[in-house]
mmCIF file of C-alpha atoms in Angstrom:
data_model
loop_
_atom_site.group_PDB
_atom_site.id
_atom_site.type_symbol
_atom_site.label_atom_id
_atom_site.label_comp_id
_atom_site.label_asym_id
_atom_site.label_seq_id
_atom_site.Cartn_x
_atom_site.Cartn_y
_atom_site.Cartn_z
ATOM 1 C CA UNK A 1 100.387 100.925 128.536
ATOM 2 C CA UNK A 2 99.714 103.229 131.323
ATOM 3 C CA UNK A 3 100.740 103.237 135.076
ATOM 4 C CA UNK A 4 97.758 102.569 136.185
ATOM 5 C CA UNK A 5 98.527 103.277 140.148
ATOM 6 C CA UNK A 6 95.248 103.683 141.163
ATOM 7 C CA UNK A 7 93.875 100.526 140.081
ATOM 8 C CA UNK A 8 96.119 98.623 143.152
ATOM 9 C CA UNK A 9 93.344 99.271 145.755
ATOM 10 C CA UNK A 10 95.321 96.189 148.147
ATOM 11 C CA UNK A 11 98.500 98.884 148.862
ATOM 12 C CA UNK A 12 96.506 101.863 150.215
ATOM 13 C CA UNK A 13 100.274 103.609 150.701
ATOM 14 C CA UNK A 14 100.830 104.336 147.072
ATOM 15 C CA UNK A 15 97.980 107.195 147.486
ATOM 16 C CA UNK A 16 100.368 108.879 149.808
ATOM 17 C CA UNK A 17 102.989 108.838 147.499
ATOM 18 C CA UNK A 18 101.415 110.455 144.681
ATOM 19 C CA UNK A 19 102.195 113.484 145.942
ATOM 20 C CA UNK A 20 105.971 112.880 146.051
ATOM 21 C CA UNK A 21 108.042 115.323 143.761
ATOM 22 C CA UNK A 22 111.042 113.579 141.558
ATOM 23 C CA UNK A 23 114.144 111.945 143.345
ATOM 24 C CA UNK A 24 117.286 114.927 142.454
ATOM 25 C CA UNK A 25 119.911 112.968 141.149
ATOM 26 C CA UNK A 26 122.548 113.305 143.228
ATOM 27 C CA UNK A 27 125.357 115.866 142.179
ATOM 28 C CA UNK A 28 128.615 114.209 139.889
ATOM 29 C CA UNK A 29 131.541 113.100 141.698
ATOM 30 C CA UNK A 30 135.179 113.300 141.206
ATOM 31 C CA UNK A 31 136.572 111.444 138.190
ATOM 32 C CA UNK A 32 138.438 109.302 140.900
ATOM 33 C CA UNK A 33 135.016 108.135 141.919
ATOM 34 C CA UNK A 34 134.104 107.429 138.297
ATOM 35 C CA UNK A 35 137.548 105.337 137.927
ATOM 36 C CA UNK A 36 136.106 102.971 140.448
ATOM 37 C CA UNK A 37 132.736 102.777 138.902
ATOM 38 C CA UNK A 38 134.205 101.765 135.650
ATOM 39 C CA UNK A 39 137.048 99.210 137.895
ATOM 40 C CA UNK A 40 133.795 97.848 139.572
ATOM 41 C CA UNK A 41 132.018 97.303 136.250
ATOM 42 C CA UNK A 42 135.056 95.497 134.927
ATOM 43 C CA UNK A 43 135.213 93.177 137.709
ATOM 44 C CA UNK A 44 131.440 92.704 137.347
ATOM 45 C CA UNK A 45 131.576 91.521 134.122
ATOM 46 C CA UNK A 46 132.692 88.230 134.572
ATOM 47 C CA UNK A 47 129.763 87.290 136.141
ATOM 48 C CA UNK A 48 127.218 88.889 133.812
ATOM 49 C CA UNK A 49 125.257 86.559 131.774
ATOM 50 C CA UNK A 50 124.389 89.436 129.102
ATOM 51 C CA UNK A 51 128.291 90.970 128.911
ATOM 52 C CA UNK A 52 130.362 90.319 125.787
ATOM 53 C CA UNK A 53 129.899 88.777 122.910
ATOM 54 C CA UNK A 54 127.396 89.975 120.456
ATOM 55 C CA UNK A 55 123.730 90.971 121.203
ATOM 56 C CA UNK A 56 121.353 90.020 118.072
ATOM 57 C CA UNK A 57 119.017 91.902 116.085
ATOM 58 C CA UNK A 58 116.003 90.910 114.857
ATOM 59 C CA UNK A 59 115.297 92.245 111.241
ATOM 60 C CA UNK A 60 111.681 90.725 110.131
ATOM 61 C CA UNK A 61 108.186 91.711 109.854
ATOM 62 C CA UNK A 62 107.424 91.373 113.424
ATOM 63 C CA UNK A 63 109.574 94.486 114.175
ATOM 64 C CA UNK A 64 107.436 97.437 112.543
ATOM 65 C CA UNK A 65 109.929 99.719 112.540
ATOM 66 C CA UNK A 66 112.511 97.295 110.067
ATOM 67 C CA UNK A 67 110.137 97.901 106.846
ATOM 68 C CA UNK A 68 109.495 101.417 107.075
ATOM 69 C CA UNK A 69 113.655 101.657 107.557
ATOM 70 C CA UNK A 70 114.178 99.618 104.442
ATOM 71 C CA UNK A 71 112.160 101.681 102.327
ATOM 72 C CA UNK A 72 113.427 104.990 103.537
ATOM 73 C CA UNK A 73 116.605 106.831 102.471
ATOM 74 C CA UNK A 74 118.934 109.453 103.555
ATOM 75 C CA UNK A 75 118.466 111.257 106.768
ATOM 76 C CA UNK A 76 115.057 109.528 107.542
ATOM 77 C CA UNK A 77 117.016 106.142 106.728
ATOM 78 C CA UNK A 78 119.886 107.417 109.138
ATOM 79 C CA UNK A 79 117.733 108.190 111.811
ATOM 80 C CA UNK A 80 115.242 105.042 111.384
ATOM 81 C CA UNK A 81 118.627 103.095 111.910
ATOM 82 C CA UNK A 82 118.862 103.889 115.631
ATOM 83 C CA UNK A 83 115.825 102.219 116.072
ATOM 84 C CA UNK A 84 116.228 99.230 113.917
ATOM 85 C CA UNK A 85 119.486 98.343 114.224
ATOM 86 C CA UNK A 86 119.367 98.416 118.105
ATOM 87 C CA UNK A 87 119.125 95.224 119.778
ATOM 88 C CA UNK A 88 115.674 94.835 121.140
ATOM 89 C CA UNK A 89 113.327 92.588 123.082
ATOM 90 C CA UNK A 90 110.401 91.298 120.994
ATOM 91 C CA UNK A 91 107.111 91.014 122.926
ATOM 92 C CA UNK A 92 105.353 87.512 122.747
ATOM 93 C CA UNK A 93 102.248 86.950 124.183
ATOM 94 C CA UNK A 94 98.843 85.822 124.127
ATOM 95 C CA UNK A 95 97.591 87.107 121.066
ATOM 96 C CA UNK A 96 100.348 84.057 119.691
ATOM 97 C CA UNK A 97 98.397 80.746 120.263
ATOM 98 C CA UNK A 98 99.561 77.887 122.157
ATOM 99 C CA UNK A 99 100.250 75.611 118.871
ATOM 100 C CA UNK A 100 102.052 78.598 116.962
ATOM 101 C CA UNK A 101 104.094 79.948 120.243
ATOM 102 C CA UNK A 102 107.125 77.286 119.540
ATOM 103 C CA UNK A 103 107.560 77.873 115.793
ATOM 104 C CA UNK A 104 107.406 81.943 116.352
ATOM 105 C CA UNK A 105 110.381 81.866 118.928
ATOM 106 C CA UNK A 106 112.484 79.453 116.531
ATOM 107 C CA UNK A 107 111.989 82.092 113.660
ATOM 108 C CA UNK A 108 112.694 84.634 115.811
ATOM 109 C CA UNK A 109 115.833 83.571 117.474
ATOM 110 C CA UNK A 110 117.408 82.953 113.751
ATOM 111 C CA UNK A 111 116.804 86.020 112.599
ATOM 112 C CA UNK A 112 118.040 87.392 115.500
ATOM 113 C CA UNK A 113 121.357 85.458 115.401
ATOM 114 C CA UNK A 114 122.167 85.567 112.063
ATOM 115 C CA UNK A 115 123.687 82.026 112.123
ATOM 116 C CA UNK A 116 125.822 83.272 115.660
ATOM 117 C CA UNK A 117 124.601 80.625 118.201
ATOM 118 C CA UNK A 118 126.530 82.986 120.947
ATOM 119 C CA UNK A 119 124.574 86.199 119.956
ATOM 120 C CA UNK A 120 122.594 87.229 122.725
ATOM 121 C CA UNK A 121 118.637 87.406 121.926
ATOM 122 C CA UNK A 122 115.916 89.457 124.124
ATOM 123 C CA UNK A 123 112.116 88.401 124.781
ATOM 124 C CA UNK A 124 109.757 89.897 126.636
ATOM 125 C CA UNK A 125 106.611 87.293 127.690
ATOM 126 C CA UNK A 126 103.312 89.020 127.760
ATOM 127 C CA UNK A 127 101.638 86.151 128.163
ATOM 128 C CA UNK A 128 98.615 86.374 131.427
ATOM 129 C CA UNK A 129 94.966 86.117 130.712
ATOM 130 C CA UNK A 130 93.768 87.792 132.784
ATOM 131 C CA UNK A 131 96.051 90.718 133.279
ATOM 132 C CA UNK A 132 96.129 94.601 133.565
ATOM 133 C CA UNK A 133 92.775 96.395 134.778
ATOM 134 C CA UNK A 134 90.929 92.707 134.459
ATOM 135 C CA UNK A 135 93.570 90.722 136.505
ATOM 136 C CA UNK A 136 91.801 93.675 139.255
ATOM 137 C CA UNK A 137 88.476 91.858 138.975
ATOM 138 C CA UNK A 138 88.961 88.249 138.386
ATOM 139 C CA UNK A 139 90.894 85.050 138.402
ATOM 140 C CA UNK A 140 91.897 82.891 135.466
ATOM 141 C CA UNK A 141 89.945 79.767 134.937
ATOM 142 C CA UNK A 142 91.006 76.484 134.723
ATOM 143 C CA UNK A 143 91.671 76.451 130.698
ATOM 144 C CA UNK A 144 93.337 79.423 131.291
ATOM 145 C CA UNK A 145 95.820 78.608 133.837
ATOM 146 C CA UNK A 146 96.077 75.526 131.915
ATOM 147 C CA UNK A 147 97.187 77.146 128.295
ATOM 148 C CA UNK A 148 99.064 79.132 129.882
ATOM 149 C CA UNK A 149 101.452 76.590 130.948
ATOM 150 C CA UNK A 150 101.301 75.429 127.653
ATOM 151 C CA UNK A 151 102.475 78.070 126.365
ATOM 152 C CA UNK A 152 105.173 78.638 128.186
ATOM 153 C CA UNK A 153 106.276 75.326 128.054
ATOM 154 C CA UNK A 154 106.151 75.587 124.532
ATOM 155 C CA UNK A 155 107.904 79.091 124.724
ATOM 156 C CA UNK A 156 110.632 77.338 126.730
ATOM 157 C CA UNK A 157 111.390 74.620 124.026
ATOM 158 C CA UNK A 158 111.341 76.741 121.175
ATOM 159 C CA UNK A 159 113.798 78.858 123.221
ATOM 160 C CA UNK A 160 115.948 75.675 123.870
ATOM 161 C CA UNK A 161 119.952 76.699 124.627
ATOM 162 C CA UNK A 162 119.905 79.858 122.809
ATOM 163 C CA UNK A 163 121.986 82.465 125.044
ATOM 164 C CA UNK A 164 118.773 84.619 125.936
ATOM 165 C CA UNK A 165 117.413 87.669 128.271
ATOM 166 C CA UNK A 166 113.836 87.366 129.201
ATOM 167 C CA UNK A 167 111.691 90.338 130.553
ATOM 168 C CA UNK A 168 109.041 88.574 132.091
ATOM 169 C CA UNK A 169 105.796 89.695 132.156
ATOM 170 C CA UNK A 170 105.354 93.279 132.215
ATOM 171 C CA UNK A 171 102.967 95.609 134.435
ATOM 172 C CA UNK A 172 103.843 93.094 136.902
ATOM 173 C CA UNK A 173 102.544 94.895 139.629
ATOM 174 C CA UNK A 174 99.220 93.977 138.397
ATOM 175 C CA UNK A 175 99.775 90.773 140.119
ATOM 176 C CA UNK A 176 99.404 92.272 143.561
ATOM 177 C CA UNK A 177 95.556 93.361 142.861
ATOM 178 C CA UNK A 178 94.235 89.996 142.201
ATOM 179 C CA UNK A 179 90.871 89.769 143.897
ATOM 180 C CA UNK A 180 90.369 88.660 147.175
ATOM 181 C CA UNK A 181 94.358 88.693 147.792
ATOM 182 C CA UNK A 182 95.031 85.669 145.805
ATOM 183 C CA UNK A 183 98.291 84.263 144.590
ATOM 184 C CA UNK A 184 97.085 82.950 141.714
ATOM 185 C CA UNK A 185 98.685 85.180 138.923
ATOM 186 C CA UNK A 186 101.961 85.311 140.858
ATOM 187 C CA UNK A 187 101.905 81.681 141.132
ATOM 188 C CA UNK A 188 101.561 81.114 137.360
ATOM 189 C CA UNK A 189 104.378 83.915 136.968
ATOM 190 C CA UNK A 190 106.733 81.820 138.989
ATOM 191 C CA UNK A 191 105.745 78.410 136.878
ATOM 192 C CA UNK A 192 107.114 80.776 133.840
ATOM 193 C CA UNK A 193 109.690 81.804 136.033
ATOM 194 C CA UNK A 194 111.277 78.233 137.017
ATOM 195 C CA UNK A 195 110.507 76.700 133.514
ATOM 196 C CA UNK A 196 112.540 79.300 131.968
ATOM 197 C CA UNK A 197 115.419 79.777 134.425
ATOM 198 C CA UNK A 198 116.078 75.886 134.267
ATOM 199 C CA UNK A 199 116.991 76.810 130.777
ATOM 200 C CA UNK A 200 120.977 76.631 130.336
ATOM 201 C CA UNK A 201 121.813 79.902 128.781
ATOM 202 C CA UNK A 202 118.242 81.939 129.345
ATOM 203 C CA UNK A 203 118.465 84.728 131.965
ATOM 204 C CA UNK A 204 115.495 85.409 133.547
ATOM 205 C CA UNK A 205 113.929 89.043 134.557
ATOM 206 C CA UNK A 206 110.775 89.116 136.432
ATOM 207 C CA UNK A 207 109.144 92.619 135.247
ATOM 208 C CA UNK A 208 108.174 94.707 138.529
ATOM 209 C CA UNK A 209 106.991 98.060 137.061
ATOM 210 C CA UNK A 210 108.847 100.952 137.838
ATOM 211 C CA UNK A 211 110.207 103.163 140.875
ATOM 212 C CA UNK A 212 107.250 105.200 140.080
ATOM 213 C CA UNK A 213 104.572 102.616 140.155
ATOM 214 C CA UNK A 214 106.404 101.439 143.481
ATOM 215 C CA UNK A 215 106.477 104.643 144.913
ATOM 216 C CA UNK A 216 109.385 104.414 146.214
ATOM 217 C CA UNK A 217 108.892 101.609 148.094
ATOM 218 C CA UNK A 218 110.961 98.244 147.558
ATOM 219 C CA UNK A 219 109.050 96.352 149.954
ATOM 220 C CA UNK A 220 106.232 96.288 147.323
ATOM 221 C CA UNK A 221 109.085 95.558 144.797
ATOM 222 C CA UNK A 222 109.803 92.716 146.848
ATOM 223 C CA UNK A 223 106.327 91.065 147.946
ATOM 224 C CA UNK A 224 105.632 90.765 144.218
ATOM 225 C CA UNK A 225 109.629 89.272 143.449
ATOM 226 C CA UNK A 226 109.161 86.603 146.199
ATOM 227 C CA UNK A 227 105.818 85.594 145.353
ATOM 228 C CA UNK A 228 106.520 85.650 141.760
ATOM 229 C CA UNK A 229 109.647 83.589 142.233
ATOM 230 C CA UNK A 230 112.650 85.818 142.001
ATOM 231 C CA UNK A 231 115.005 83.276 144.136
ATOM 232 C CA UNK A 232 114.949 80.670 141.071
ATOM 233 C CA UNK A 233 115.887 83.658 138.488
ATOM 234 C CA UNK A 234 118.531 85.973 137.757
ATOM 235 C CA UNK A 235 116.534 88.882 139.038
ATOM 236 C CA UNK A 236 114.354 91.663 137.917
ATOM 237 C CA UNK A 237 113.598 94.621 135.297
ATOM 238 C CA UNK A 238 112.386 97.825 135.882
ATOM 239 C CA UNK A 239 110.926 100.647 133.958
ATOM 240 C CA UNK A 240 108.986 99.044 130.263
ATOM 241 C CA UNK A 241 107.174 101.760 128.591
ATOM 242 C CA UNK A 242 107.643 104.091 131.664
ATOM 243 C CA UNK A 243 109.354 106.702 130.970
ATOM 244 C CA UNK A 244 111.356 107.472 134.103
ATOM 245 C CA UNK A 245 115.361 108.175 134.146
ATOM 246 C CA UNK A 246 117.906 105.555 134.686
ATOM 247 C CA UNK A 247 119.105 107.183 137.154
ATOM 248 C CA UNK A 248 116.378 106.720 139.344
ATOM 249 C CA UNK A 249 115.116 103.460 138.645
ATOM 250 C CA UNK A 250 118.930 102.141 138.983
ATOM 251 C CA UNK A 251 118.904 103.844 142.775
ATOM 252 C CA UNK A 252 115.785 102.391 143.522
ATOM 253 C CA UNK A 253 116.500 98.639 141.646
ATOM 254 C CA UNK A 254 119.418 98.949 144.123
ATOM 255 C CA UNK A 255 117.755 99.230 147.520
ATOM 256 C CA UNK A 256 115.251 96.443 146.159
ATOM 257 C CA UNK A 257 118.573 94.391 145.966
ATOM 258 C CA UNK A 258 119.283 95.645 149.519
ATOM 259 C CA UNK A 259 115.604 94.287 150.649
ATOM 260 C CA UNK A 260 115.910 91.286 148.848
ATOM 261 C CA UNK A 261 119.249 90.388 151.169
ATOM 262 C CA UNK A 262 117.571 91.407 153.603
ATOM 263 C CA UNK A 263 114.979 88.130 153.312
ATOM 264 C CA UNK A 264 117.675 86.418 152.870
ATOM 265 C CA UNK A 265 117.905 86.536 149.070
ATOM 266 C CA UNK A 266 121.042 87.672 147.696
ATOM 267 C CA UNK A 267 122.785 87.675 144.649
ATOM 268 C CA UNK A 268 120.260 89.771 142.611
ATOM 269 C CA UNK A 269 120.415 91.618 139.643
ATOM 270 C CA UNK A 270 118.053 93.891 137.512
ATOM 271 C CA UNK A 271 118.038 95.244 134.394
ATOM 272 C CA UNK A 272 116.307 98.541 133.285
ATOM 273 C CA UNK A 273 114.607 99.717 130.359
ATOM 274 C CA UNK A 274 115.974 102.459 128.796
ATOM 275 C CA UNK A 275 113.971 102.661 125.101
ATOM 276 C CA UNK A 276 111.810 105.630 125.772
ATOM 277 C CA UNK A 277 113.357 107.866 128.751
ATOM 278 C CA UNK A 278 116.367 110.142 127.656
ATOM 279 C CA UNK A 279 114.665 113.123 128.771
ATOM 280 C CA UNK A 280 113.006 111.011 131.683
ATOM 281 C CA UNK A 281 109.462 112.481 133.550
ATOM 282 C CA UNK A 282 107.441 110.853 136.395
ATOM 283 C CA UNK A 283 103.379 109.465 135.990
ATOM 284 C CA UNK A 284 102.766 112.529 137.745
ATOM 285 C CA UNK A 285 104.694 115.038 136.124
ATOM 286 C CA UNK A 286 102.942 113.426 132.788
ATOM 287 C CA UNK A 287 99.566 113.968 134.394
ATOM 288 C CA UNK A 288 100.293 117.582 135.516
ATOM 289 C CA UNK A 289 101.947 118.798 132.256
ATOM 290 C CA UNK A 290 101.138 116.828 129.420
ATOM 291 C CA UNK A 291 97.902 115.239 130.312
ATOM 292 C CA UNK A 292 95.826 112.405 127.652
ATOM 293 C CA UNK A 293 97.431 108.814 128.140
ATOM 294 C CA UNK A 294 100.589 107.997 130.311
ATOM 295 C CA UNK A 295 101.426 105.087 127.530
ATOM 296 C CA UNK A 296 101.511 107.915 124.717
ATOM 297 C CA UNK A 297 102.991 111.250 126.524
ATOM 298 C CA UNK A 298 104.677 114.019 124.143
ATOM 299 C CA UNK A 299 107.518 112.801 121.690
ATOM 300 C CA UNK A 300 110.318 115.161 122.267
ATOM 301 C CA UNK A 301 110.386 118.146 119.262
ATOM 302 C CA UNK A 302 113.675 119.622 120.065
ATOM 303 C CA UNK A 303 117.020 118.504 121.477
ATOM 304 C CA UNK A 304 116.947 120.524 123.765
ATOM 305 C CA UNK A 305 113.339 119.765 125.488
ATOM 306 C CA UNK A 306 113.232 118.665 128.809
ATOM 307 C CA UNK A 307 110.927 115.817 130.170
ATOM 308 C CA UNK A 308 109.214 114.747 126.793
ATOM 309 C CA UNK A 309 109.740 111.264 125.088
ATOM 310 C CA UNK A 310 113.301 110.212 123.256
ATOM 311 C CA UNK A 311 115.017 107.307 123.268
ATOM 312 C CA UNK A 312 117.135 106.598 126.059
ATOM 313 C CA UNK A 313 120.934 104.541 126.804
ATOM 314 C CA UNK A 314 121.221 102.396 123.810
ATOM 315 C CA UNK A 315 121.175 98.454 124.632
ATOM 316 C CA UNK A 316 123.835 97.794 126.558
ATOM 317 C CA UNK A 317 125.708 95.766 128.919
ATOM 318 C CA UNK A 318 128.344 98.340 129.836
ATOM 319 C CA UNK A 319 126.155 100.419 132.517
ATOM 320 C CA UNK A 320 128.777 102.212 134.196
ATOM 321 C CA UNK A 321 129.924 103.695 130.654
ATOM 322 C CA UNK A 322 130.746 107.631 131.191
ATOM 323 C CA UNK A 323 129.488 108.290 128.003
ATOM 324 C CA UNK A 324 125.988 107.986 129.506
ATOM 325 C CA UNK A 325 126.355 110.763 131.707
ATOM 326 C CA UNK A 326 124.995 109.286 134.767
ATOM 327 C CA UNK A 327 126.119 110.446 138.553
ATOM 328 C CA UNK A 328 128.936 108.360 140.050
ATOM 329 C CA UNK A 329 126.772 107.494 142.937
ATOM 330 C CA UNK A 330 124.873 106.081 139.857
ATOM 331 C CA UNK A 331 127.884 104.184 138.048
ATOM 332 C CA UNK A 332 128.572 102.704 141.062
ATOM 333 C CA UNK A 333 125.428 100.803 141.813
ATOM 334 C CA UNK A 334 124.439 100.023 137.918
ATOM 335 C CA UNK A 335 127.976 98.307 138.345
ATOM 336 C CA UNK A 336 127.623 96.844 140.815
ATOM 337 C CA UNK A 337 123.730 95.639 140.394
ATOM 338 C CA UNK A 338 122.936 96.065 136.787
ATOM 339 C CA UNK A 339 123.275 93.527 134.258
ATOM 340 C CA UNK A 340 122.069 95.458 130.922
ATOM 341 C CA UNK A 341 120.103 98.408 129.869
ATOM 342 C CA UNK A 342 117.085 96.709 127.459
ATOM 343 C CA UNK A 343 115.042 98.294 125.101
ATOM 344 C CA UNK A 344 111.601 96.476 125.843
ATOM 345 C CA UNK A 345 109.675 99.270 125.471
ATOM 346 C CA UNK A 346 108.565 100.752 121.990
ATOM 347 C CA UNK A 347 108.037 104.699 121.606
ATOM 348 C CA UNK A 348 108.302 104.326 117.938
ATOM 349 C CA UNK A 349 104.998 102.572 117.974
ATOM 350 C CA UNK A 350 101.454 104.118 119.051
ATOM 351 C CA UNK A 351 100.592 103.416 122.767
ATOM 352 C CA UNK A 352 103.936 101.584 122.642
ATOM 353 C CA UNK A 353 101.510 98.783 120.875
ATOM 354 C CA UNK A 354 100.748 99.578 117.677
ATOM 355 C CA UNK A 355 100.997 100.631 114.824
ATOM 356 C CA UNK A 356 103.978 101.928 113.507
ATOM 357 C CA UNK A 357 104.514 105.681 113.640
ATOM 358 C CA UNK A 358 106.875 107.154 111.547
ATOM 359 C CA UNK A 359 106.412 110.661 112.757
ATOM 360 C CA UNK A 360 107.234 109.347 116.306
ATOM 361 C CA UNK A 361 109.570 107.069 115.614
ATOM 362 C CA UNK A 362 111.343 110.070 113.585
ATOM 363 C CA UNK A 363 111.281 112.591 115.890
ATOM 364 C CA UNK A 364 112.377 110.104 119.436
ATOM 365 C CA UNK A 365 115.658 108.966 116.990
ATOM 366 C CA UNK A 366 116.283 112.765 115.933
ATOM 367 C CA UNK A 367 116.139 114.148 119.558
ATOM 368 C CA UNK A 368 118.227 111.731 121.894
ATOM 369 C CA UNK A 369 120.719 113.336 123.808
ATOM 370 C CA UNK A 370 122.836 109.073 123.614
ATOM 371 C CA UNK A 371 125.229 108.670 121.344
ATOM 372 C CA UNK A 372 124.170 105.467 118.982
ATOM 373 C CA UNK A 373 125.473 101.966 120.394
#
């Protein structure tokens, strides 16, 4: 998938902001200031839905990197192991029909388990018809909107009391460019929303692009969050297949937190994708430097290779975590506002879609600058 900022024509701004060079990060601190970060984590912890315990991984045929692993050995084996072994999101959507939705997420959630009803499993929903460039030019019909909910109700079911994250629907910006400024799509999103969140252990995370695709600008972050029904969730994720750093998208999840509160909606959280980005780049920079398709930039060749595709932070609940070299101003806000870095995004596969490639997949596990999880 691709950023696809132009194709918003309703928020004229994000022209404007095009033009904006990357966020620094802001210079380390002293380790007294990293203390607190890791004090503040601690105490955040005990109200994390996704810390502790163990977080499952799915080892099937529906995650194309698992065979290839299987059959390899020695140092490709080794390296196909980051991938496979990490916990991941698996993406559900449409393509997964309304009467085989329910039976999909059942397998799924075994295998993921392994027989541990506390292990923690991820989903992403992909699930809108329309959506992307076509959710620009129309609306969904009535059988749509109305398998949809099927869907997700089925979805739900299936899903049942399993202890669960749940990126929900990605490119969710996409909502905002409905035609004739309708509602419709974000309305459906917050049906998904509420259906999942009344779940008893599901944790809901409404997908709301990236600090790129935002531009900066949480008050976009937020008109898509409230129409899309962020009060009824746990909050929000940021980043799938972009490949921006965390520590930007955890400063700018933050001041969406701040302009949620500000309407009067507090007690958010986000979570942030961190599967492709360890040697994070911008839309733009991508455009300038590497040109061909956002969704399939430049794997990384060498360790030491700057902006290029790698995997990023392993899967993990401990954000504040020194090992991950972020800037205390950083540790402080991931936490304080961030639940879990996810791997939703897939640079092991082509166009993050499909299918498997093993040169890719290969060369992002050989090159990350993260320690495995």
């Amino acid at each position: 998938m691709s950023p696809r900022l132009p194709l918003l024509p309703l928020l004229p701004a994000l022209v404007v902001a095009l033009l904006l060079a990357l966020v620094p990060a802001a210079p380390a601190g002293s380790s007294s200031a990293g203390a607190a970060a890791e004090r503040s984590s601690e105490a955040a912890a005990s109200d994390n839905p996704l810390a502790g315990g163990t977080w499952g991984v799915y080892r099937g045929g529906a995650e194309m990197a698992w065979a290839p692993y299987e059959r390899a050995s020695g140092r490709k084996r080794d390296l196909l192991g980051r991938i496979a072994h990490a916990p991941k999101a698996k993406w559900f959507g449409d393509w997964i029909a309304d009467r085989d939705i329910a039976a999909k997420v059942r397998e799924y959630v075994a295998n993921a388990q392994g027989g541990d009803r506390d292990a923690l499993v991820q989903l992403t929903v992909f699930r809108m018809v329309p959506w992307e460039h076509e959710a620009c030019t129309r609306l969904p019909t009535a059988a749509e909107k109305a398998s949809y909910k099927r869907w997700i109700r089925s979805f739900a079911g299936a899903l049942g009391d399993t202890r669960a994250a749940v990126v929900l629907q990605p490119d969710g910006p996409f909502a905002l460019c409905a035609p004739r400024g309708s509602t419709q799509l974000s309305r459906l999103v917050g049906y998904a929303a509420r259906t999942l969140a009344a779940l008893p252990r599901t944790s809901v995370y409404i997908e709301v692009g990236s600090a790129g695709w935002n531009h900066l600008d949480p008050q976009l972050a937020v008109t898509q969050l409230v129409r899309a029904g962020i009060r009824k969730v746990r909050g929000f994720h940021l980043n799938t297949t972009h490949y921006e750093t965390t520590a930007r998208q955890v400063r700018f999840g933050a001041r969406v937190v701040e302009a949620l509160a500000a309407r009067g909606i507090t007690g958010k959280h986000f979570t942030v994708d961190t599967a492709q980005n360890g040697r994070g780049f911008t839309w733009e920079y991508n455009r300038k430097h590497h040109g061909g398709r956002f969704d399939h930039a430049p794997a990384c060749r060498t360790a030491k290779q700057r902006r290029c595709v790698t995997l990023g932070i392993p899967p993990t609940w401990r954000v504040a975590d020194e090992r991950w070299g972020l800037p205390d101003d950083v540790r402080r806000l991931a936490a304080e506002h961030v639940d879990g870095y996810l791997w939703a995004g897939r640079p092991w596969l082509r166009r993050q879609a499909k299918p498997f490639d093993l040169g890719r997949a290969l060369a992002v596990a050989r090159t990350t600058p993260y320690p495995a999880g």
